[in-house]
Tab-separated table of C-alpha atoms in Angstrom:
chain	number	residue	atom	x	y	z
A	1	UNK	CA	0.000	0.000	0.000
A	2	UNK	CA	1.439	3.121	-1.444
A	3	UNK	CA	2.190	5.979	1.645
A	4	UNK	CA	-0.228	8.934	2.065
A	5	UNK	CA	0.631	12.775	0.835
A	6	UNK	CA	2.449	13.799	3.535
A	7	UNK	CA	0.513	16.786	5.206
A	8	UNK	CA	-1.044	16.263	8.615
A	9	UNK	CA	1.347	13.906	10.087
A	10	UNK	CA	5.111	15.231	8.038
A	11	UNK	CA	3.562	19.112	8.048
A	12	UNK	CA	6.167	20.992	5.844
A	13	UNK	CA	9.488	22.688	7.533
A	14	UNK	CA	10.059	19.184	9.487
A	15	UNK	CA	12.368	17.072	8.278
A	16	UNK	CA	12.120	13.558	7.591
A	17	UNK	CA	12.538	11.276	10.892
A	18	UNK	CA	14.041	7.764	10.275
A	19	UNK	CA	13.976	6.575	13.443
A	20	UNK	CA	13.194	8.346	17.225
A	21	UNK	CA	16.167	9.627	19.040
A	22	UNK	CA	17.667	8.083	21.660
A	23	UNK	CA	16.343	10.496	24.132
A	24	UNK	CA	19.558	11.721	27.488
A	25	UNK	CA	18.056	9.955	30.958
A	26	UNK	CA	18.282	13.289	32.188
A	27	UNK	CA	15.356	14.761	29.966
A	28	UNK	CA	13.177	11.392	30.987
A	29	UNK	CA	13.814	11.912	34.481
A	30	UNK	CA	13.102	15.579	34.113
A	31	UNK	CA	9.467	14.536	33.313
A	32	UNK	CA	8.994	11.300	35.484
A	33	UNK	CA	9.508	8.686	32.307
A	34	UNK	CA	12.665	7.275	32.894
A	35	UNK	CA	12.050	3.125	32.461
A	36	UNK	CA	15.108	1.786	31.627
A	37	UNK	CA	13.424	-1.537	30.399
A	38	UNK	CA	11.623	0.611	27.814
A	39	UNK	CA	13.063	-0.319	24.269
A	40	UNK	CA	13.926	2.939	22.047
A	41	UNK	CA	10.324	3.191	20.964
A	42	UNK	CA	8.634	2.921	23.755
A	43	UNK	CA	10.806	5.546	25.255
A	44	UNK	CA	10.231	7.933	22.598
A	45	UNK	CA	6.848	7.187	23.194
A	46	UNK	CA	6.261	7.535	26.939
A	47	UNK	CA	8.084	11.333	26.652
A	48	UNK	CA	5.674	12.031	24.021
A	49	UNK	CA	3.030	11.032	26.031
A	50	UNK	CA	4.417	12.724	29.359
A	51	UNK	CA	4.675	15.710	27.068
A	52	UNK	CA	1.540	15.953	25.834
A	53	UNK	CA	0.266	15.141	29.779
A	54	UNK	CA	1.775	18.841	30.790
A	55	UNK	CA	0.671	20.835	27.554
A	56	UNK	CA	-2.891	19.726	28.545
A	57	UNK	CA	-2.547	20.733	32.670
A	58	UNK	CA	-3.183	17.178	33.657
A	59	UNK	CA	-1.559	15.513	37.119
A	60	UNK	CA	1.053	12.622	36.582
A	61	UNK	CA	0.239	9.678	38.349
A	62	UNK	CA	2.261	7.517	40.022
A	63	UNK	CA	3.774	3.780	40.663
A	64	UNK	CA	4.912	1.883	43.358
A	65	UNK	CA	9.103	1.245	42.662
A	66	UNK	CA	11.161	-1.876	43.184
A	67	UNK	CA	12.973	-0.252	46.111
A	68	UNK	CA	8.944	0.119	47.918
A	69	UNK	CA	8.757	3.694	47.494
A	70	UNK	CA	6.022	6.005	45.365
A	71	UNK	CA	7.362	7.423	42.468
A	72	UNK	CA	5.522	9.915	39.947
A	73	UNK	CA	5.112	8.643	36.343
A	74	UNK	CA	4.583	11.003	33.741
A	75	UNK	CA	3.154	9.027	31.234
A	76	UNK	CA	0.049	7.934	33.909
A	77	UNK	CA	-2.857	10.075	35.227
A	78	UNK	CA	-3.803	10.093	38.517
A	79	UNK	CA	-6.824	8.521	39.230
A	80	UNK	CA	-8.998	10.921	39.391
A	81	UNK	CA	-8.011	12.299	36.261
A	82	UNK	CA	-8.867	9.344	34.890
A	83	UNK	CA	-11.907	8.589	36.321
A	84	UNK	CA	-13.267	11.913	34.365
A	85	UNK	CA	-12.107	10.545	30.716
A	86	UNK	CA	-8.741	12.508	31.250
A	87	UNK	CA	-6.751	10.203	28.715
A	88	UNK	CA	-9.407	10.529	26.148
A	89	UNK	CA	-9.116	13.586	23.461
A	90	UNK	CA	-12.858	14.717	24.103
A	91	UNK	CA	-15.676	13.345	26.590
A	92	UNK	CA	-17.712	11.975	23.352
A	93	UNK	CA	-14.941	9.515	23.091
A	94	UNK	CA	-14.752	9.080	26.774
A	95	UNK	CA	-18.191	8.683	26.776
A	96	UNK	CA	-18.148	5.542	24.082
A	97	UNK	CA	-15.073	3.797	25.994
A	98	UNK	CA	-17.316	3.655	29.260
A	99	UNK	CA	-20.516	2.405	27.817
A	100	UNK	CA	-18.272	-0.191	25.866
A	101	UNK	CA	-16.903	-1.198	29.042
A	102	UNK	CA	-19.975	-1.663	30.616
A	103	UNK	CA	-21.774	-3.154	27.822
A	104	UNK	CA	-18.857	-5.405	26.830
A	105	UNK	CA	-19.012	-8.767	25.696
A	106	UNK	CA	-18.874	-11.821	27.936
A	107	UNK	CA	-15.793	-12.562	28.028
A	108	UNK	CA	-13.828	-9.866	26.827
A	109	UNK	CA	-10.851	-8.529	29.114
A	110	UNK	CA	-10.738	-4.733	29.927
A	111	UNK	CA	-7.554	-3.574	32.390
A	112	UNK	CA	-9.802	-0.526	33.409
A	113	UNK	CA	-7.446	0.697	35.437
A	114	UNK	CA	-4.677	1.090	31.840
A	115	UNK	CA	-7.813	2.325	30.074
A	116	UNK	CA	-8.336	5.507	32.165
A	117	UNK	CA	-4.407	5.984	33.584
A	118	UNK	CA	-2.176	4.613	31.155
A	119	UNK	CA	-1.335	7.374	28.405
A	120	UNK	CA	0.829	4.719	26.766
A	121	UNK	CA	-1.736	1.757	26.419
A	122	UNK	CA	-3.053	0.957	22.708
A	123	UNK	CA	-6.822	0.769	24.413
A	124	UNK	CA	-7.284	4.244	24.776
A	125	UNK	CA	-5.651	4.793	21.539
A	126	UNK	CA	-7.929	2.474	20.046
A	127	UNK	CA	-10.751	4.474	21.256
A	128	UNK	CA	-9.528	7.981	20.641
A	129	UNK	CA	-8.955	6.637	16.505
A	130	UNK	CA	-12.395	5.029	16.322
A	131	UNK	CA	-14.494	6.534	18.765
A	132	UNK	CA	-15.733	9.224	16.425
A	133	UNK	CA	-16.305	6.494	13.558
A	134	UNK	CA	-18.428	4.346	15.746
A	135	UNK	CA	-20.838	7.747	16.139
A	136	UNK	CA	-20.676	8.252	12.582
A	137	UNK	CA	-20.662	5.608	10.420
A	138	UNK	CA	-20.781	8.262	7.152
A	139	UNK	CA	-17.453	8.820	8.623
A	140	UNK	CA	-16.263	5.692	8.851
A	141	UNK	CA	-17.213	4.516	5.083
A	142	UNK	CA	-15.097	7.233	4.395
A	143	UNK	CA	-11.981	6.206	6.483
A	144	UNK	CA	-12.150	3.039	5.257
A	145	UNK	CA	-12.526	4.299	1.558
A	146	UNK	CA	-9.569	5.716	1.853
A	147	UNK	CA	-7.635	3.096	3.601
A	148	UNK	CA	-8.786	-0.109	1.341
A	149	UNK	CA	-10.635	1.428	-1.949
A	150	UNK	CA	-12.942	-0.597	-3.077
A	151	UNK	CA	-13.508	-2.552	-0.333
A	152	UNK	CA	-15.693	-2.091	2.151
A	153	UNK	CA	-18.797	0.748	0.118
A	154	UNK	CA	-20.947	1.102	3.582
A	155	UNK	CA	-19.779	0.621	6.975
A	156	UNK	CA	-23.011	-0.768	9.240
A	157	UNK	CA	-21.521	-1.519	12.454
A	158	UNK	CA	-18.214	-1.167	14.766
A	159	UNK	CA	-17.411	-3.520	17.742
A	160	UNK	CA	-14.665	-2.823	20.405
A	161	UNK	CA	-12.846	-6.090	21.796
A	162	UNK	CA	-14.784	-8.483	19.608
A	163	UNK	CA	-14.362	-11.994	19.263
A	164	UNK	CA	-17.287	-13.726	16.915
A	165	UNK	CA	-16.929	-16.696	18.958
A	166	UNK	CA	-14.930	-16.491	21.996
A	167	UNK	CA	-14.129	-19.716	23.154
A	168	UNK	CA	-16.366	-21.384	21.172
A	169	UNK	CA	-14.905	-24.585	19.498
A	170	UNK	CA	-16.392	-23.931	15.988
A	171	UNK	CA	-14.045	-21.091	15.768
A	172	UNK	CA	-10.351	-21.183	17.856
A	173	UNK	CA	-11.455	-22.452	21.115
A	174	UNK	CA	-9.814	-19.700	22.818
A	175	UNK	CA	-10.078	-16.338	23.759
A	176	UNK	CA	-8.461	-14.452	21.197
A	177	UNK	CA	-10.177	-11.080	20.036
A	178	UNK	CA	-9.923	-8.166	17.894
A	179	UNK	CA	-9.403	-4.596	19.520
A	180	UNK	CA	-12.013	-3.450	16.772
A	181	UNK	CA	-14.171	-4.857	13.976
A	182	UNK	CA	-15.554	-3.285	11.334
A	183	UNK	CA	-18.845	-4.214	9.689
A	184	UNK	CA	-20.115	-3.257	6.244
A	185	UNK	CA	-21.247	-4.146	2.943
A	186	UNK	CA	-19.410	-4.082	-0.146
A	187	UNK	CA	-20.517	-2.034	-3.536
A	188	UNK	CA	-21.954	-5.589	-5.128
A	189	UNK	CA	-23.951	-6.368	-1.692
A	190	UNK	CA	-21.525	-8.970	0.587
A	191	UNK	CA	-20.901	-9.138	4.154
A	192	UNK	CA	-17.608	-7.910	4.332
A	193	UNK	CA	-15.278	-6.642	7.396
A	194	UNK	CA	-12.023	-5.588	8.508
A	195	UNK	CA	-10.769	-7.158	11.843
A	196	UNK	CA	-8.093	-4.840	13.144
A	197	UNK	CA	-5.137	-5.051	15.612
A	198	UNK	CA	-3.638	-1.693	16.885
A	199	UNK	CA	-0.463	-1.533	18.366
A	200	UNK	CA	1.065	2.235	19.783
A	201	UNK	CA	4.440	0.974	21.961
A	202	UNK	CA	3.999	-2.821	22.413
A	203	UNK	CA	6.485	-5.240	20.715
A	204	UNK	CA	4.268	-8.027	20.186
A	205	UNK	CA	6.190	-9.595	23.111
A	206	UNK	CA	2.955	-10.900	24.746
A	207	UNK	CA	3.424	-14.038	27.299
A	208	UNK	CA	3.710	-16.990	24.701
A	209	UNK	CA	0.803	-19.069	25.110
A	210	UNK	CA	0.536	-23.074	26.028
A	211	UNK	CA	0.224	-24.526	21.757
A	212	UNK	CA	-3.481	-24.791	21.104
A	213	UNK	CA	-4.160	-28.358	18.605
A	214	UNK	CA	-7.522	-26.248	17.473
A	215	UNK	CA	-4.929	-23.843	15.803
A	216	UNK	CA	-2.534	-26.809	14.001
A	217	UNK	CA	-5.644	-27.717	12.521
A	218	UNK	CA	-6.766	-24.109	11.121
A	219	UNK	CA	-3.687	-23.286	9.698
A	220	UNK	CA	-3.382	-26.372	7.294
A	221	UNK	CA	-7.335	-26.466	6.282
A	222	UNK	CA	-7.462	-22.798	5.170
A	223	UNK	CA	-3.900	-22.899	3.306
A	224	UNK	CA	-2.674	-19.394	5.054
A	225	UNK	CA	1.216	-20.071	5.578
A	226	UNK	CA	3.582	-21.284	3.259
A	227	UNK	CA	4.554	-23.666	5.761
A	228	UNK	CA	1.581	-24.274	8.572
A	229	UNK	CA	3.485	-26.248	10.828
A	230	UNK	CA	6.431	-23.141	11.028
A	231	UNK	CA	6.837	-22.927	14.936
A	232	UNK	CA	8.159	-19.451	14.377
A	233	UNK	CA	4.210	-18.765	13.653
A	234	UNK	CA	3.107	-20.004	17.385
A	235	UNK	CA	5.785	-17.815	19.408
A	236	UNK	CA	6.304	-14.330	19.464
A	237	UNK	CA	6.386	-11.742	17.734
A	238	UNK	CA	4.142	-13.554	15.249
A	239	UNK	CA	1.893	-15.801	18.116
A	240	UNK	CA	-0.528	-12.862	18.196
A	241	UNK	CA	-1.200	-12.229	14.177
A	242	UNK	CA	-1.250	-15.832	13.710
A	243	UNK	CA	-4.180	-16.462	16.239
A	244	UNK	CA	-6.060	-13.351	15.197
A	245	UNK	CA	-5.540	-14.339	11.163
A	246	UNK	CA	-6.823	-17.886	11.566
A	247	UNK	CA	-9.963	-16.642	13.866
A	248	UNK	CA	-10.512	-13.934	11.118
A	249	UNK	CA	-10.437	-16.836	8.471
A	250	UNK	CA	-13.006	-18.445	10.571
A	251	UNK	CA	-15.356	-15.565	10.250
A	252	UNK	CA	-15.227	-16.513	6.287
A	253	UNK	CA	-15.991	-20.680	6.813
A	254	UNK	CA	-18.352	-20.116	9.641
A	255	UNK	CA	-20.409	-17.870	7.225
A	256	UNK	CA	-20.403	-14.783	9.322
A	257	UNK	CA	-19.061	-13.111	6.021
A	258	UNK	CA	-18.497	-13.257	2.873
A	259	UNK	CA	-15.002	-10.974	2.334
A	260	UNK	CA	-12.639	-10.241	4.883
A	261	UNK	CA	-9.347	-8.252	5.645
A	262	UNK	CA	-7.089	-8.242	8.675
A	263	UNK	CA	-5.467	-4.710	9.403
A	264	UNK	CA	-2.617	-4.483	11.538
A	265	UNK	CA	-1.854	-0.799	12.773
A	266	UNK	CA	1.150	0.854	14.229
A	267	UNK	CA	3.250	3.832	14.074
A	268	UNK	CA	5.941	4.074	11.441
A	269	UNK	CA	8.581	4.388	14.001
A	270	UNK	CA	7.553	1.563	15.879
A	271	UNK	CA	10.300	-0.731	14.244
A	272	UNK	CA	9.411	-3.581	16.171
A	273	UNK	CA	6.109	-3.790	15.446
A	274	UNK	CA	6.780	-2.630	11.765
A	275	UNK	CA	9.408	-5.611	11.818
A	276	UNK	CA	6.981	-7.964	13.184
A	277	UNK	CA	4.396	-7.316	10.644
A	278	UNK	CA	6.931	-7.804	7.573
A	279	UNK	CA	8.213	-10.969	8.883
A	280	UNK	CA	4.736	-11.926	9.350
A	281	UNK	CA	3.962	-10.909	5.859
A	282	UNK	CA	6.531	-13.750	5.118
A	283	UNK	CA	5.174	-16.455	6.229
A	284	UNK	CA	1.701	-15.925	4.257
A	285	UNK	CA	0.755	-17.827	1.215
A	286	UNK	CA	-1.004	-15.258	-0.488
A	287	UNK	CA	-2.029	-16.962	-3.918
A	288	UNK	CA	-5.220	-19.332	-2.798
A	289	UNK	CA	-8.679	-17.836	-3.207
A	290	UNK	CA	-10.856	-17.446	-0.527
A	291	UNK	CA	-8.144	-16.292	1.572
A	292	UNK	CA	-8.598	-13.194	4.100
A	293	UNK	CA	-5.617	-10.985	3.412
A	294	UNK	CA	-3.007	-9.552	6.145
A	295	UNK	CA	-2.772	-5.361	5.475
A	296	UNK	CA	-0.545	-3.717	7.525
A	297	UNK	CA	-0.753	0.138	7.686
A	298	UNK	CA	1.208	2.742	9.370
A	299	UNK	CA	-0.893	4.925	12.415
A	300	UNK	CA	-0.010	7.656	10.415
A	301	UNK	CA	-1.622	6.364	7.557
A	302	UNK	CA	-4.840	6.081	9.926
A	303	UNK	CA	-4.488	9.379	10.680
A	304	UNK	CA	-3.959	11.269	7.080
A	305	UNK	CA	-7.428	8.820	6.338
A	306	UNK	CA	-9.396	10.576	9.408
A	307	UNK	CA	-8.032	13.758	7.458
A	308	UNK	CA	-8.687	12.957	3.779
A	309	UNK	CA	-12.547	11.868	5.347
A	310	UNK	CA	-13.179	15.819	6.415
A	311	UNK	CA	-11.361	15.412	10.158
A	312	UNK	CA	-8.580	17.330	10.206
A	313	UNK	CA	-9.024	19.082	13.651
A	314	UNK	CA	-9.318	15.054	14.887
A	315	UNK	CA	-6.430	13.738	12.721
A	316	UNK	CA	-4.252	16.981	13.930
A	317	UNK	CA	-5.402	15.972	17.526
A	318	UNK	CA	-4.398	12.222	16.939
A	319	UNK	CA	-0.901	13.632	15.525
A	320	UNK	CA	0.028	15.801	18.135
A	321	UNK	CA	-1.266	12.999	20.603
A	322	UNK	CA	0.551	9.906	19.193
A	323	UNK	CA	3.246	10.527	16.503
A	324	UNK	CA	4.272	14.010	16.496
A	325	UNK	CA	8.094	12.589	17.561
A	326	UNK	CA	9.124	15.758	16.180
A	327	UNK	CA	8.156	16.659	19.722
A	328	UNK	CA	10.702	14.635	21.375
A	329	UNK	CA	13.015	16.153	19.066
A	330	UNK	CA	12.832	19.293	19.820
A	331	UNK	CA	12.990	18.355	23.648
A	332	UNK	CA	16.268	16.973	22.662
A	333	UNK	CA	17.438	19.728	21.074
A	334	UNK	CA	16.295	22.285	23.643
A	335	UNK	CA	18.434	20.287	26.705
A	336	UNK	CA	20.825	20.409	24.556
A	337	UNK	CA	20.847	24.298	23.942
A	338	UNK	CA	20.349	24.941	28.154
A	339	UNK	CA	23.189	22.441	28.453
A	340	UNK	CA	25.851	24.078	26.233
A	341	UNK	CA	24.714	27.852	27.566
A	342	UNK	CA	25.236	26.442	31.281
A	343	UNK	CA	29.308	25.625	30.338
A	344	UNK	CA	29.418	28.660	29.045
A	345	UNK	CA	28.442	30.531	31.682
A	346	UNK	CA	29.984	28.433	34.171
A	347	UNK	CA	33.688	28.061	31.817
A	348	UNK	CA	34.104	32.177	31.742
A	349	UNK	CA	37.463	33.240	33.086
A	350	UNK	CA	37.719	36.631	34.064
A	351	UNK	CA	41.147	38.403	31.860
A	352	UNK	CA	43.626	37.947	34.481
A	353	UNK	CA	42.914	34.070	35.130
A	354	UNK	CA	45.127	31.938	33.321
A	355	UNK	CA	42.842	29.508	31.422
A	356	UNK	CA	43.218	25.536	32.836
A	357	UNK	CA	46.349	23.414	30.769
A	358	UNK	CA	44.128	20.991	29.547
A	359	UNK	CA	40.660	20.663	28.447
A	360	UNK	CA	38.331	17.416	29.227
A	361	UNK	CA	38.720	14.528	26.943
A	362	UNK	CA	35.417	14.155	24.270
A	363	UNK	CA	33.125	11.237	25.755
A	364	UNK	CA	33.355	13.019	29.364
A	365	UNK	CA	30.166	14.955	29.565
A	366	UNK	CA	27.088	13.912	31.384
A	367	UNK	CA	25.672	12.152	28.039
A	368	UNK	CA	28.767	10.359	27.242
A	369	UNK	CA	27.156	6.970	26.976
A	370	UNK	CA	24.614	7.857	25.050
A	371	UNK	CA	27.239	9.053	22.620
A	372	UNK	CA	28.872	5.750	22.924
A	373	UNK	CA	25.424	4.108	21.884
């Protein structure tokens, strides 16, 4: 899938990121996100988050550390920020996530707690992207116009944390759900959908699950995977996309529909998840009929399609929220400035002091490792 026009998520007088900076300790500590477990992305991430956090006045929350003590976390709301829809971008959206949670499915697992504190979790995110597209279907024909053309030519329903048949042995036997699925009907008149997994910081480094037989069996009858029996499909980072696929393939032989696609979302930074999703892609025999495909779009990509569908205020909102790493950037690069103007001020020698013989060796400043890295 060819990228969008650049406009509401590379706005012009940015350059082009590759990949997030590795951000000092010193500026994560400065705003309560230092987790040294965090891979690069999720670091990037969490700042962005705690950033966003202070532009909009909100509390930071806090955690209980290793050493027993109560430590602020700036990428976490208190809790009663929370409990007022605080980590949702208006209160329509908070709105939808609480009647969802209280209408959910039986069955389906909400961490409450992450959904109302946890800047960082893909729930909310999930919410804040669809939200508006589950109160206006018009608008989400159009999203999903303009991420699969020709696909999908009325959208009729959305469901949050859907499974068509959790734990029921006619589909995987398990538990395994979609964040979202999309209902609609195509231009000719089929049941179509798009089951979709969103990922904002995660790896796809879930707890590897105990092998499920029900699975051996789907993956050889509907002629996915080049190779069905590959183990590298049951462990991560793949476990995940290969349970979802096969219960999406169900949804096709159990006649709940007629076309399918599975859409896996995630920033373009997020190499990880990126990477997981092209090795994925791998594994895939893509040349049998009747086969739901794997798509695998950028968040940014969801975002310029809110745009290109007449919401740029919400796509703009989603940006600054979510992948505006420009952000972190220019954090970066402001330390940086406050840094250098400090030695100056505190390296001026008055005329009649002799300057020192010898000057510090490069690597010895307080970001030395970093360098190293």
């Amino acid at each position: 899938m060819a990228p969008f026009p650049t406009s509401i998520t590379q706005p012009a007088g940015f350059g082009f990121i590759a990949q997030v900076p590795l951000v000092p300790a010193a500026i994560l500590r400065r705003h309560h996100c230092h987790w040294p477990s965090d891979h690069r992305f999720k670091t990037a991430a969490r700042l962005l988050q705690s950033l966003w956090r202070e532009d909009k006045g909100l509390p930071a929350g806090t955690f209980i550390a290793s050493d027993g003590h109560r430590r602020r976390l700036g990428s976490k709301l208190t809790f009663m920020a929370g409990q007022v829809g605080s980590n949702f971008l208006t209160q329509a959206i908070a709105d939808v996530a609480w009647r969802e949670v209280v209408h959910r499915e039986i069955g389906a697992v909400y961490d409450v707690d992450r959904l109302r504190m946890n800047l960082l979790s893909s729930q909310p995110l999930t919410f804040n992207a669809f939200a508006p597209m589950k109160l206006d279907l018009d608008l989400a024909t159009r999203v999903f116009s303009e991420l699969l053309p020709g696909f999908i030519a009325d959208v009729t329903e959305i469901l949050f944390e859907h499974s068509p048949g959790r734990s029921h042995p006619a589909f995987t036997g398990d538990h395994t759900a979609f964040d979202l699925l999309i209902r609609g009907r195509t231009a000719t008149g089929q049941r179509a959908f798009v089951s979709v997994e969103i990922k904002y910081a995660e790896a796809l480094n879930e707890p590897n699950r105990a092998p499920n037989a029900r699975y051996d069996e789907l993956a050889k009858i509907y002629g996915l995977y080049n190779d069905p029996d590959d183990p590298a499909l049951r462990t991560n980072p793949l476990g995940q996309l290969f349970r979802q696929h096969c219960l999406s393939q169900c949804m096709l032989i159990r006649d709940v529909a007629d076309v399918g696609v599975y859409l896996f979302v995630a920033p373009r930074l997020n190499h990880l998840a990126q990477g997981a999703a092209e090795l994925y892609q791998t594994k895939l025999d893509e040349h049998g009929p009747g086969r739901v495909p794997f798509v695998a779009i950028t968040l940014e990509q969801l975002i310029e399609a809110i745009a290109a569908a007449g919401e740029q205020h919400h796509a703009r909102t989603l940006h600054r929220r979510y992948t505006d790493f420009n952000l972190v950037d220019g954090e970066i690069e402001l330390a940086q400035a406050e840094e250098q103007q400090r030695l100056r001020a505190s390296s001026h020698t008055p005329e009649h002091v002799s300057p020192p013989e010898c000057e510090s060796e490069p690597g010895d400043g307080p970001d030395s490792s970093l360098a190293a890295s």
